[in-house]
C-alpha positions as protocol buffer text, in pm:
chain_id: "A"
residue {
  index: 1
  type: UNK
  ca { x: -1576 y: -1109 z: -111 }
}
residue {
  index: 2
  type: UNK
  ca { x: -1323 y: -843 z: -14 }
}
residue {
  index: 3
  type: UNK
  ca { x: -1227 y: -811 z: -347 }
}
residue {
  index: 4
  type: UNK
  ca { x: -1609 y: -737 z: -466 }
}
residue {
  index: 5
  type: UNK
  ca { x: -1622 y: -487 z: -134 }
}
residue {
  index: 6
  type: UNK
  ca { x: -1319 y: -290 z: -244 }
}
residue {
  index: 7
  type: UNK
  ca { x: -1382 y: -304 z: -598 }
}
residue {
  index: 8
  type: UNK
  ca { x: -1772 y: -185 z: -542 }
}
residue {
  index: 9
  type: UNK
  ca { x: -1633 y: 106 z: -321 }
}
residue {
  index: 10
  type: UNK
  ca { x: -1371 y: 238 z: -544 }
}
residue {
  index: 11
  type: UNK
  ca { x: -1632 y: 242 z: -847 }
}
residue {
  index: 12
  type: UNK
  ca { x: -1911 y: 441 z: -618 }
}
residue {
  index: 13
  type: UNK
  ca { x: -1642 y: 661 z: -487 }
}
residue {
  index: 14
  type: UNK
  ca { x: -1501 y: 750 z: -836 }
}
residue {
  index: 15
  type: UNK
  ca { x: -1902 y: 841 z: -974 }
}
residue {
  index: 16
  type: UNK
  ca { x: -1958 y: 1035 z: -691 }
}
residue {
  index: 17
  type: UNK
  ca { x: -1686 y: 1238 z: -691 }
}
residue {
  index: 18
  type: UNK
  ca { x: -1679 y: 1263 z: -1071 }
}
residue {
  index: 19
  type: UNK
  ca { x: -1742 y: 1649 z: -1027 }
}
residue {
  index: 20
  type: UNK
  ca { x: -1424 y: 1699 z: -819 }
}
residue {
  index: 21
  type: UNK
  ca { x: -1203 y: 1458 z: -1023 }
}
residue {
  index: 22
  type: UNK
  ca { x: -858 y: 1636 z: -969 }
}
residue {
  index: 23
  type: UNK
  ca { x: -873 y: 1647 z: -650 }
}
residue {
  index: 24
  type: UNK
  ca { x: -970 y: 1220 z: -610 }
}
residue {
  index: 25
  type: UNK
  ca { x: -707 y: 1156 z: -872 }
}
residue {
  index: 26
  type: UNK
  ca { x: -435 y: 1359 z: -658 }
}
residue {
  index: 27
  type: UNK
  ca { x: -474 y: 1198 z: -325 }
}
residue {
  index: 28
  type: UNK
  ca { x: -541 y: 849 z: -502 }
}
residue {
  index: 29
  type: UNK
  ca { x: -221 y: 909 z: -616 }
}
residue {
  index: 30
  type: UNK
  ca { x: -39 y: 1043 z: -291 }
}
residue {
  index: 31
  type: UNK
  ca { x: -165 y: 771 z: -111 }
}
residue {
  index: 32
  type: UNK
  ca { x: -54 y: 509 z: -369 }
}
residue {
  index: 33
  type: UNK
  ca { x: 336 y: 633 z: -416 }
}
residue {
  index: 34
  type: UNK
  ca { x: 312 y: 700 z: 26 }
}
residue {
  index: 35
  type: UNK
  ca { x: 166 y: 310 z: 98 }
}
residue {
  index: 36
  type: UNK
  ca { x: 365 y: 152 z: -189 }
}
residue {
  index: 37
  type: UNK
  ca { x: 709 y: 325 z: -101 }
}
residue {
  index: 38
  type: UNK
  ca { x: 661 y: 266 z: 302 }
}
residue {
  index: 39
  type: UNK
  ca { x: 558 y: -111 z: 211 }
}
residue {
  index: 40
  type: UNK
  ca { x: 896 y: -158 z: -4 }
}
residue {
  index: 41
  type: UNK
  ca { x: 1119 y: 6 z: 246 }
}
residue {
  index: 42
  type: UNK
  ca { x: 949 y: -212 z: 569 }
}
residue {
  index: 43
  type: UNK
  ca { x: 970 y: -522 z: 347 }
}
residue {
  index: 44
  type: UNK
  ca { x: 1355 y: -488 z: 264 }
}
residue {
  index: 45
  type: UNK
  ca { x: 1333 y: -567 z: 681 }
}
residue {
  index: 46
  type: UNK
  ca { x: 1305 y: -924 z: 576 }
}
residue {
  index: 47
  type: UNK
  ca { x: 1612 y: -970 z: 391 }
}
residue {
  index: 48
  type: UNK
  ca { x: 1816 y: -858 z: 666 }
}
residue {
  index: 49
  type: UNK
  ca { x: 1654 y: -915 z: 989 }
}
residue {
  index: 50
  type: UNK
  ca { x: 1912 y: -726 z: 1227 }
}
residue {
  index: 51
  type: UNK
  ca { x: 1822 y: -394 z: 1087 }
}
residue {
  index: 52
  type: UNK
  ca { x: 1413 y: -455 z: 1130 }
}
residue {
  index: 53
  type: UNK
  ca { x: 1385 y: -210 z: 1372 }
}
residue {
  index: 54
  type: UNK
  ca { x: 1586 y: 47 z: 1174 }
}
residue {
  index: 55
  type: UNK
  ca { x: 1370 y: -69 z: 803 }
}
residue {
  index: 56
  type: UNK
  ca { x: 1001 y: 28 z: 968 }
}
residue {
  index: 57
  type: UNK
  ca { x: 1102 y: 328 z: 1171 }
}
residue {
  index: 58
  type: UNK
  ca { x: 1218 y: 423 z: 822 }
}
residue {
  index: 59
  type: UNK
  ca { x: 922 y: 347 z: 681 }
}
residue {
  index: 60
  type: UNK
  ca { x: 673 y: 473 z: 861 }
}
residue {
  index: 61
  type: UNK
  ca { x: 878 y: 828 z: 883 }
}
residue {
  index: 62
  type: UNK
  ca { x: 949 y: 797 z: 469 }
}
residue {
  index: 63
  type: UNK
  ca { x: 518 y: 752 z: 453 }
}
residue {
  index: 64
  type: UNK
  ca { x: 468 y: 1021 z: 647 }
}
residue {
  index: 65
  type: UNK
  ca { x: 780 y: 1261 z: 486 }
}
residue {
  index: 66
  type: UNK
  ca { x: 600 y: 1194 z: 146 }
}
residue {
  index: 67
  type: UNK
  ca { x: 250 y: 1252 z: 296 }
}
residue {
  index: 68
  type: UNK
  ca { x: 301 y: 1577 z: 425 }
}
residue {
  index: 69
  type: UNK
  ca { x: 528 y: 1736 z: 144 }
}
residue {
  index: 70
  type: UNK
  ca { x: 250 y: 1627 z: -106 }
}
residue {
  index: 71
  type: UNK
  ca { x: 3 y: 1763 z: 82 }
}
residue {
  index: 72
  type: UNK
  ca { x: 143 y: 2099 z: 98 }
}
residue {
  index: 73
  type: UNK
  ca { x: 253 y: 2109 z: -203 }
}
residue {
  index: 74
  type: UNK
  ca { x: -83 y: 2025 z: -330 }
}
residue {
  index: 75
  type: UNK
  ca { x: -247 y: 2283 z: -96 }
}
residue {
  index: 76
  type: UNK
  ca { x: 52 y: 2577 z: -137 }
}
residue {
  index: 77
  type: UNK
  ca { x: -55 y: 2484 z: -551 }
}
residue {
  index: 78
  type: UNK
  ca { x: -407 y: 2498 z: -526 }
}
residue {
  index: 79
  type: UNK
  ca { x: -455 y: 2235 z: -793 }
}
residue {
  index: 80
  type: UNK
  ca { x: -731 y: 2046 z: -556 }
}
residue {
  index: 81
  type: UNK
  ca { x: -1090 y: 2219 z: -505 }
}
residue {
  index: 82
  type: UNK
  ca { x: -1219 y: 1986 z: -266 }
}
residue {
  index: 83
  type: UNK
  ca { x: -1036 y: 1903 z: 39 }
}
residue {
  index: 84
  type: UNK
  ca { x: -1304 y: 1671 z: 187 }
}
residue {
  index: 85
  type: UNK
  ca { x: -1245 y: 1458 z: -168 }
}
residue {
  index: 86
  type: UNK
  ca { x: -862 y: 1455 z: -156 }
}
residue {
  index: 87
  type: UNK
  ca { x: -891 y: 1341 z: 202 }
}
residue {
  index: 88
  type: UNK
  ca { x: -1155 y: 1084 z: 145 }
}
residue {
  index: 89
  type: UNK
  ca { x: -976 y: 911 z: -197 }
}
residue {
  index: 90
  type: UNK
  ca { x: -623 y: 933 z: 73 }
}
residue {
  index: 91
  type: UNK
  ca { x: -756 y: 749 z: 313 }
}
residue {
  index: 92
  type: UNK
  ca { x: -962 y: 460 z: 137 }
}
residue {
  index: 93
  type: UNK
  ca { x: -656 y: 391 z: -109 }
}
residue {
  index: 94
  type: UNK
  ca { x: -424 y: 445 z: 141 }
}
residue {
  index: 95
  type: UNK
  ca { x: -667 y: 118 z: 312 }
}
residue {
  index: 96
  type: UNK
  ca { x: -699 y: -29 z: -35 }
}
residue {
  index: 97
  type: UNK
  ca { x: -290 y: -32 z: -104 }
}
residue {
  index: 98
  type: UNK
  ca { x: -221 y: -152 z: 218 }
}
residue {
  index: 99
  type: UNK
  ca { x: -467 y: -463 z: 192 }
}
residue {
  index: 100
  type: UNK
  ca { x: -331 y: -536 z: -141 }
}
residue {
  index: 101
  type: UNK
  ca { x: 39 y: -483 z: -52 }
}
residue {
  index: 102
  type: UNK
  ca { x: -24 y: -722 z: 266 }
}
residue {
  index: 103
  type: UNK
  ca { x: -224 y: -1010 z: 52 }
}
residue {
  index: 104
  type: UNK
  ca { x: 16 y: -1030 z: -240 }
}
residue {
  index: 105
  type: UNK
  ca { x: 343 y: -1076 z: 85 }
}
residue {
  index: 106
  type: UNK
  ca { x: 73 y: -1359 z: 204 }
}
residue {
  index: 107
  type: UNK
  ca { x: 45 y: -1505 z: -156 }
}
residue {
  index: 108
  type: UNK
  ca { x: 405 y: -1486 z: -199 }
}
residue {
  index: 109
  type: UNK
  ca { x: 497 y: -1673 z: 125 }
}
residue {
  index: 110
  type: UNK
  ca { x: 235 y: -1905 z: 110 }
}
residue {
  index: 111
  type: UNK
  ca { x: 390 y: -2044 z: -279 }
}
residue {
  index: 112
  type: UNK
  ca { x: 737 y: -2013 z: -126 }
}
residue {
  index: 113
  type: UNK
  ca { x: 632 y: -2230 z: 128 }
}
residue {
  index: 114
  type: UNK
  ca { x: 426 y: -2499 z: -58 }
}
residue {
  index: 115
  type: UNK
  ca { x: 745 y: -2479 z: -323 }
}
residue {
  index: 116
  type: UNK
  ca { x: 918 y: -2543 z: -17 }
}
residue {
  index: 117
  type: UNK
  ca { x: 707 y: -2880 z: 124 }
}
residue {
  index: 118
  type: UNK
  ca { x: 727 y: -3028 z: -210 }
}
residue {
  index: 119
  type: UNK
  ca { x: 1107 y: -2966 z: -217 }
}
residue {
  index: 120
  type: UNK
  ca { x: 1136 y: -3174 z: 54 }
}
residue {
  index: 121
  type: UNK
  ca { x: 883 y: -3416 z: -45 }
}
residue {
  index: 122
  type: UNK
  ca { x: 1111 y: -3584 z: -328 }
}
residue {
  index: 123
  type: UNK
  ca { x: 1297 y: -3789 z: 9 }
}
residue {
  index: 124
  type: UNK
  ca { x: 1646 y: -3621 z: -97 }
}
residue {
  index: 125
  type: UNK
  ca { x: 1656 y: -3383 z: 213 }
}
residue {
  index: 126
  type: UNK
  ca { x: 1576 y: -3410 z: 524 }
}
residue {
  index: 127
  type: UNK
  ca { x: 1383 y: -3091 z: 699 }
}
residue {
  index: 128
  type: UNK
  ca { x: 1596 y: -2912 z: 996 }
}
């Protein structure tokens, strides 16, 4: 059902704001390189769990860096003509990435861990 929700809102946001397309593409955009590069940066946390504290100060500073440089640079530019449209695509994909980003980490740990059961299913190890 989320799926249908998000999908149904990204479809009436994009004919709405058909007449202002440049500036919906841009801040789609911002928000997808800002959520997608602050999501890989806080998920390198899990590889080496001494430094998590370091790994999402990181990236919540690298989301914002990369927010704020693109939006001046899109404002100094004046390639968007609707700031109430860049700000409106920013913030629903900036929602949309960050529900996606979280549910594939869920998918992924939930196979690891069912790869993981049935591992230990065969009888050859014993679980710690």
């Amino acid at each position: 059902m989320k799926k249908v929700t998000f999908t149904l809102i990204a479809i009436i946001m994009a004919v709405l704001f058909t007449e202002h397309v440049h500036s919906f593409v841009i801040g789609f955009s911002l928000a997808m390189i800002a959520v997608t590069i602050g999501y890989f940066i806080a998920y390198q946390a899990i590889l080496k769990p001494q430094y998590t504290m370091s790994f999402l100060v990181f990236a919540v500073v690298s989301k914002l860096i990369i927010t704020v440089v693109g939006i001046i640079g899109v404002f100094s530019s004046n390639i968007i003509h609707s700031p109430i449209t860049f700000l409106i695509a920013y913030v629903s994909f900036s929602v949309l990435m960050t529900y996606l980003a979280s549910t594939y980490r869920s998918l992924q740990r939930e196979t690891k861990d069912n790869q993981q059961q049935e591992f230990l299913r065969t009888g050859l190890y014993k679980a710690i």
